[in-house]
């Protein structure tokens, strides 16, 4: 039985976090999800939201975008399109991005690609504001 998880958080630009953790909380598509050592293998779809990595030094909170989490036994790999420390979120820019996304969604049909892209931007801006 493992006592720690090896956690990797990766964006297309860089590796954000790599290290041991006691627990990880994820914004899974269907709701919040906690991962402890010896978790059953799972591939989870992630939505924009707060990811909390609990280590021996304390909990670190990240705002992540959409992506995937591969979970298996003693390893969690998070692949996401966006990741930033929650304490570094610029709330003013997040509010501006939220308003722009809402305006874009209002101008397009809900089935259009532009609406879909605006919806993704809206979700991330909302997650940044809620962090």
JSON list of C-alpha atoms in Angstrom, two decimals:
[
{"chain": "A", "resi": 1, "resn": "UNK", "atom": "CA", "xyz": [0.00, 0.00, 0.00]},
{"chain": "A", "resi": 2, "resn": "UNK", "atom": "CA", "xyz": [1.41, 3.36, -1.04]},
{"chain": "A", "resi": 3, "resn": "UNK", "atom": "CA", "xyz": [1.45, 6.30, 1.34]},
{"chain": "A", "resi": 4, "resn": "UNK", "atom": "CA", "xyz": [1.98, 9.01, -1.28]},
{"chain": "A", "resi": 5, "resn": "UNK", "atom": "CA", "xyz": [0.98, 9.95, -4.80]},
{"chain": "A", "resi": 6, "resn": "UNK", "atom": "CA", "xyz": [3.38, 11.08, -7.49]},
{"chain": "A", "resi": 7, "resn": "UNK", "atom": "CA", "xyz": [1.64, 14.06, -9.05]},
{"chain": "A", "resi": 8, "resn": "UNK", "atom": "CA", "xyz": [2.39, 15.76, -12.38]},
{"chain": "A", "resi": 9, "resn": "UNK", "atom": "CA", "xyz": [0.48, 18.81, -13.60]},
{"chain": "A", "resi": 10, "resn": "UNK", "atom": "CA", "xyz": [1.32, 19.61, -17.20]},
{"chain": "A", "resi": 11, "resn": "UNK", "atom": "CA", "xyz": [0.15, 22.28, -19.66]},
{"chain": "A", "resi": 12, "resn": "UNK", "atom": "CA", "xyz": [1.12, 22.51, -23.34]},
{"chain": "A", "resi": 13, "resn": "UNK", "atom": "CA", "xyz": [3.73, 25.12, -22.35]},
{"chain": "A", "resi": 14, "resn": "UNK", "atom": "CA", "xyz": [5.36, 23.60, -19.27]},
{"chain": "A", "resi": 15, "resn": "UNK", "atom": "CA", "xyz": [5.37, 21.26, -16.31]},
{"chain": "A", "resi": 16, "resn": "UNK", "atom": "CA", "xyz": [3.69, 23.17, -13.47]},
{"chain": "A", "resi": 17, "resn": "UNK", "atom": "CA", "xyz": [4.08, 20.73, -10.59]},
{"chain": "A", "resi": 18, "resn": "UNK", "atom": "CA", "xyz": [5.90, 17.46, -10.08]},
{"chain": "A", "resi": 19, "resn": "UNK", "atom": "CA", "xyz": [6.21, 15.87, -6.67]},
{"chain": "A", "resi": 20, "resn": "UNK", "atom": "CA", "xyz": [4.78, 13.75, -3.91]},
{"chain": "A", "resi": 21, "resn": "UNK", "atom": "CA", "xyz": [1.37, 14.43, -2.40]},
{"chain": "A", "resi": 22, "resn": "UNK", "atom": "CA", "xyz": [-0.88, 12.85, 0.18]},
{"chain": "A", "resi": 23, "resn": "UNK", "atom": "CA", "xyz": [-4.06, 13.80, -1.68]},
{"chain": "A", "resi": 24, "resn": "UNK", "atom": "CA", "xyz": [-5.30, 15.60, -4.80]},
{"chain": "A", "resi": 25, "resn": "UNK", "atom": "CA", "xyz": [-8.70, 17.22, -5.30]},
{"chain": "A", "resi": 26, "resn": "UNK", "atom": "CA", "xyz": [-9.83, 17.66, -8.90]},
{"chain": "A", "resi": 27, "resn": "UNK", "atom": "CA", "xyz": [-12.69, 19.44, -10.68]},
{"chain": "A", "resi": 28, "resn": "UNK", "atom": "CA", "xyz": [-13.92, 16.37, -12.59]},
{"chain": "A", "resi": 29, "resn": "UNK", "atom": "CA", "xyz": [-16.57, 16.88, -15.26]},
{"chain": "A", "resi": 30, "resn": "UNK", "atom": "CA", "xyz": [-19.32, 15.37, -13.12]},
{"chain": "A", "resi": 31, "resn": "UNK", "atom": "CA", "xyz": [-18.23, 16.99, -9.84]},
{"chain": "A", "resi": 32, "resn": "UNK", "atom": "CA", "xyz": [-15.38, 17.31, -7.37]},
{"chain": "A", "resi": 33, "resn": "UNK", "atom": "CA", "xyz": [-13.15, 14.27, -6.99]},
{"chain": "A", "resi": 34, "resn": "UNK", "atom": "CA", "xyz": [-10.61, 13.35, -4.34]},
{"chain": "A", "resi": 35, "resn": "UNK", "atom": "CA", "xyz": [-7.68, 11.04, -5.02]},
{"chain": "A", "resi": 36, "resn": "UNK", "atom": "CA", "xyz": [-5.73, 9.20, -2.33]},
{"chain": "A", "resi": 37, "resn": "UNK", "atom": "CA", "xyz": [-2.87, 6.68, -2.67]},
{"chain": "A", "resi": 38, "resn": "UNK", "atom": "CA", "xyz": [-3.90, 3.25, -4.03]},
{"chain": "A", "resi": 39, "resn": "UNK", "atom": "CA", "xyz": [-6.78, 4.73, -6.03]},
{"chain": "A", "resi": 40, "resn": "UNK", "atom": "CA", "xyz": [-8.22, 2.45, -8.69]},
{"chain": "A", "resi": 41, "resn": "UNK", "atom": "CA", "xyz": [-7.07, 3.24, -12.24]},
{"chain": "A", "resi": 42, "resn": "UNK", "atom": "CA", "xyz": [-9.24, 5.88, -13.86]},
{"chain": "A", "resi": 43, "resn": "UNK", "atom": "CA", "xyz": [-9.21, 8.42, -16.66]},
{"chain": "A", "resi": 44, "resn": "UNK", "atom": "CA", "xyz": [-11.22, 11.53, -15.71]},
{"chain": "A", "resi": 45, "resn": "UNK", "atom": "CA", "xyz": [-12.37, 14.42, -17.87]},
{"chain": "A", "resi": 46, "resn": "UNK", "atom": "CA", "xyz": [-11.68, 17.74, -16.12]},
{"chain": "A", "resi": 47, "resn": "UNK", "atom": "CA", "xyz": [-13.57, 21.02, -16.26]},
{"chain": "A", "resi": 48, "resn": "UNK", "atom": "CA", "xyz": [-12.18, 24.41, -15.32]},
{"chain": "A", "resi": 49, "resn": "UNK", "atom": "CA", "xyz": [-11.94, 24.77, -11.58]},
{"chain": "A", "resi": 50, "resn": "UNK", "atom": "CA", "xyz": [-9.79, 24.47, -8.49]},
{"chain": "A", "resi": 51, "resn": "UNK", "atom": "CA", "xyz": [-7.22, 21.69, -8.12]},
{"chain": "A", "resi": 52, "resn": "UNK", "atom": "CA", "xyz": [-5.75, 21.22, -4.62]},
{"chain": "A", "resi": 53, "resn": "UNK", "atom": "CA", "xyz": [-2.52, 19.28, -4.13]},
{"chain": "A", "resi": 54, "resn": "UNK", "atom": "CA", "xyz": [-1.91, 18.39, -0.46]},
{"chain": "A", "resi": 55, "resn": "UNK", "atom": "CA", "xyz": [1.75, 17.77, 0.36]},
{"chain": "A", "resi": 56, "resn": "UNK", "atom": "CA", "xyz": [3.76, 17.49, 3.57]},
{"chain": "A", "resi": 57, "resn": "UNK", "atom": "CA", "xyz": [4.40, 21.26, 3.29]},
{"chain": "A", "resi": 58, "resn": "UNK", "atom": "CA", "xyz": [0.68, 22.06, 3.04]},
{"chain": "A", "resi": 59, "resn": "UNK", "atom": "CA", "xyz": [-1.97, 22.46, 0.38]},
{"chain": "A", "resi": 60, "resn": "UNK", "atom": "CA", "xyz": [-1.28, 24.25, -2.89]},
{"chain": "A", "resi": 61, "resn": "UNK", "atom": "CA", "xyz": [-4.25, 25.47, -4.91]},
{"chain": "A", "resi": 62, "resn": "UNK", "atom": "CA", "xyz": [-4.22, 25.80, -8.70]},
{"chain": "A", "resi": 63, "resn": "UNK", "atom": "CA", "xyz": [-6.83, 27.11, -11.10]},
{"chain": "A", "resi": 64, "resn": "UNK", "atom": "CA", "xyz": [-6.88, 24.67, -14.01]},
{"chain": "A", "resi": 65, "resn": "UNK", "atom": "CA", "xyz": [-8.70, 24.65, -17.32]},
{"chain": "A", "resi": 66, "resn": "UNK", "atom": "CA", "xyz": [-10.25, 21.76, -19.17]},
{"chain": "A", "resi": 67, "resn": "UNK", "atom": "CA", "xyz": [-8.24, 18.59, -19.54]},
{"chain": "A", "resi": 68, "resn": "UNK", "atom": "CA", "xyz": [-7.75, 15.03, -18.37]},
{"chain": "A", "resi": 69, "resn": "UNK", "atom": "CA", "xyz": [-6.46, 13.27, -15.28]},
{"chain": "A", "resi": 70, "resn": "UNK", "atom": "CA", "xyz": [-4.90, 9.84, -15.52]},
{"chain": "A", "resi": 71, "resn": "UNK", "atom": "CA", "xyz": [-5.09, 8.18, -12.12]},
{"chain": "A", "resi": 72, "resn": "UNK", "atom": "CA", "xyz": [-3.56, 4.87, -11.21]},
{"chain": "A", "resi": 73, "resn": "UNK", "atom": "CA", "xyz": [-2.42, 3.49, -7.87]},
{"chain": "A", "resi": 74, "resn": "UNK", "atom": "CA", "xyz": [0.29, 5.88, -6.77]},
{"chain": "A", "resi": 75, "resn": "UNK", "atom": "CA", "xyz": [0.31, 8.33, -9.71]},
{"chain": "A", "resi": 76, "resn": "UNK", "atom": "CA", "xyz": [-1.85, 11.24, -10.86]},
{"chain": "A", "resi": 77, "resn": "UNK", "atom": "CA", "xyz": [-1.07, 12.96, -14.15]},
{"chain": "A", "resi": 78, "resn": "UNK", "atom": "CA", "xyz": [-3.08, 16.06, -14.96]},
{"chain": "A", "resi": 79, "resn": "UNK", "atom": "CA", "xyz": [-3.00, 17.34, -18.53]},
{"chain": "A", "resi": 80, "resn": "UNK", "atom": "CA", "xyz": [-4.72, 20.71, -18.80]},
{"chain": "A", "resi": 81, "resn": "UNK", "atom": "CA", "xyz": [-4.87, 23.65, -21.18]},
{"chain": "A", "resi": 82, "resn": "UNK", "atom": "CA", "xyz": [-4.35, 26.19, -18.35]},
{"chain": "A", "resi": 83, "resn": "UNK", "atom": "CA", "xyz": [-2.85, 26.19, -14.86]},
{"chain": "A", "resi": 84, "resn": "UNK", "atom": "CA", "xyz": [-1.95, 29.00, -12.49]},
{"chain": "A", "resi": 85, "resn": "UNK", "atom": "CA", "xyz": [-1.50, 29.24, -8.72]},
{"chain": "A", "resi": 86, "resn": "UNK", "atom": "CA", "xyz": [-4.79, 30.40, -7.20]},
{"chain": "A", "resi": 87, "resn": "UNK", "atom": "CA", "xyz": [-3.10, 33.12, -5.16]},
{"chain": "A", "resi": 88, "resn": "UNK", "atom": "CA", "xyz": [-1.70, 34.73, -8.34]},
{"chain": "A", "resi": 89, "resn": "UNK", "atom": "CA", "xyz": [-5.05, 35.11, -10.11]},
{"chain": "A", "resi": 90, "resn": "UNK", "atom": "CA", "xyz": [-5.68, 38.67, -11.29]},
{"chain": "A", "resi": 91, "resn": "UNK", "atom": "CA", "xyz": [-9.35, 39.10, -10.37]},
{"chain": "A", "resi": 92, "resn": "UNK", "atom": "CA", "xyz": [-9.76, 42.27, -12.47]},
{"chain": "A", "resi": 93, "resn": "UNK", "atom": "CA", "xyz": [-8.55, 40.56, -15.65]},
{"chain": "A", "resi": 94, "resn": "UNK", "atom": "CA", "xyz": [-10.70, 37.52, -14.83]},
{"chain": "A", "resi": 95, "resn": "UNK", "atom": "CA", "xyz": [-13.75, 39.79, -14.52]},
{"chain": "A", "resi": 96, "resn": "UNK", "atom": "CA", "xyz": [-12.92, 41.41, -17.87]},
{"chain": "A", "resi": 97, "resn": "UNK", "atom": "CA", "xyz": [-12.50, 37.98, -19.51]},
{"chain": "A", "resi": 98, "resn": "UNK", "atom": "CA", "xyz": [-15.81, 36.82, -18.03]},
{"chain": "A", "resi": 99, "resn": "UNK", "atom": "CA", "xyz": [-17.66, 39.83, -19.43]},
{"chain": "A", "resi": 100, "resn": "UNK", "atom": "CA", "xyz": [-16.06, 39.37, -22.86]},
{"chain": "A", "resi": 101, "resn": "UNK", "atom": "CA", "xyz": [-17.00, 35.68, -22.91]},
{"chain": "A", "resi": 102, "resn": "UNK", "atom": "CA", "xyz": [-20.59, 36.45, -21.91]},
{"chain": "A", "resi": 103, "resn": "UNK", "atom": "CA", "xyz": [-20.87, 39.05, -24.68]},
{"chain": "A", "resi": 104, "resn": "UNK", "atom": "CA", "xyz": [-19.44, 36.61, -27.24]},
{"chain": "A", "resi": 105, "resn": "UNK", "atom": "CA", "xyz": [-21.85, 33.86, -26.16]},
{"chain": "A", "resi": 106, "resn": "UNK", "atom": "CA", "xyz": [-24.79, 36.26, -26.48]},
{"chain": "A", "resi": 107, "resn": "UNK", "atom": "CA", "xyz": [-23.87, 37.00, -30.11]},
{"chain": "A", "resi": 108, "resn": "UNK", "atom": "CA", "xyz": [-23.71, 33.41, -31.37]},
{"chain": "A", "resi": 109, "resn": "UNK", "atom": "CA", "xyz": [-25.89, 30.37, -31.73]},
{"chain": "A", "resi": 110, "resn": "UNK", "atom": "CA", "xyz": [-25.36, 27.84, -28.92]},
{"chain": "A", "resi": 111, "resn": "UNK", "atom": "CA", "xyz": [-24.32, 25.18, -31.46]},
{"chain": "A", "resi": 112, "resn": "UNK", "atom": "CA", "xyz": [-21.64, 27.28, -33.17]},
{"chain": "A", "resi": 113, "resn": "UNK", "atom": "CA", "xyz": [-17.90, 26.89, -32.75]},
{"chain": "A", "resi": 114, "resn": "UNK", "atom": "CA", "xyz": [-17.54, 30.52, -31.64]},
{"chain": "A", "resi": 115, "resn": "UNK", "atom": "CA", "xyz": [-20.09, 29.94, -28.89]},
{"chain": "A", "resi": 116, "resn": "UNK", "atom": "CA", "xyz": [-18.24, 26.80, -27.79]},
{"chain": "A", "resi": 117, "resn": "UNK", "atom": "CA", "xyz": [-14.94, 28.69, -27.58]},
{"chain": "A", "resi": 118, "resn": "UNK", "atom": "CA", "xyz": [-16.59, 31.53, -25.65]},
{"chain": "A", "resi": 119, "resn": "UNK", "atom": "CA", "xyz": [-18.13, 28.99, -23.28]},
{"chain": "A", "resi": 120, "resn": "UNK", "atom": "CA", "xyz": [-14.67, 27.52, -22.54]},
{"chain": "A", "resi": 121, "resn": "UNK", "atom": "CA", "xyz": [-13.32, 31.04, -21.89]},
{"chain": "A", "resi": 122, "resn": "UNK", "atom": "CA", "xyz": [-16.32, 31.74, -19.65]},
{"chain": "A", "resi": 123, "resn": "UNK", "atom": "CA", "xyz": [-15.73, 28.58, -17.58]},
{"chain": "A", "resi": 124, "resn": "UNK", "atom": "CA", "xyz": [-12.06, 29.45, -17.03]},
{"chain": "A", "resi": 125, "resn": "UNK", "atom": "CA", "xyz": [-12.82, 33.08, -16.13]},
{"chain": "A", "resi": 126, "resn": "UNK", "atom": "CA", "xyz": [-15.49, 31.92, -13.68]},
{"chain": "A", "resi": 127, "resn": "UNK", "atom": "CA", "xyz": [-13.02, 29.45, -12.09]},
{"chain": "A", "resi": 128, "resn": "UNK", "atom": "CA", "xyz": [-10.40, 32.21, -11.77]},
{"chain": "A", "resi": 129, "resn": "UNK", "atom": "CA", "xyz": [-12.93, 34.49, -10.06]},
{"chain": "A", "resi": 130, "resn": "UNK", "atom": "CA", "xyz": [-14.06, 31.74, -7.70]},
{"chain": "A", "resi": 131, "resn": "UNK", "atom": "CA", "xyz": [-10.51, 30.81, -6.65]}
]
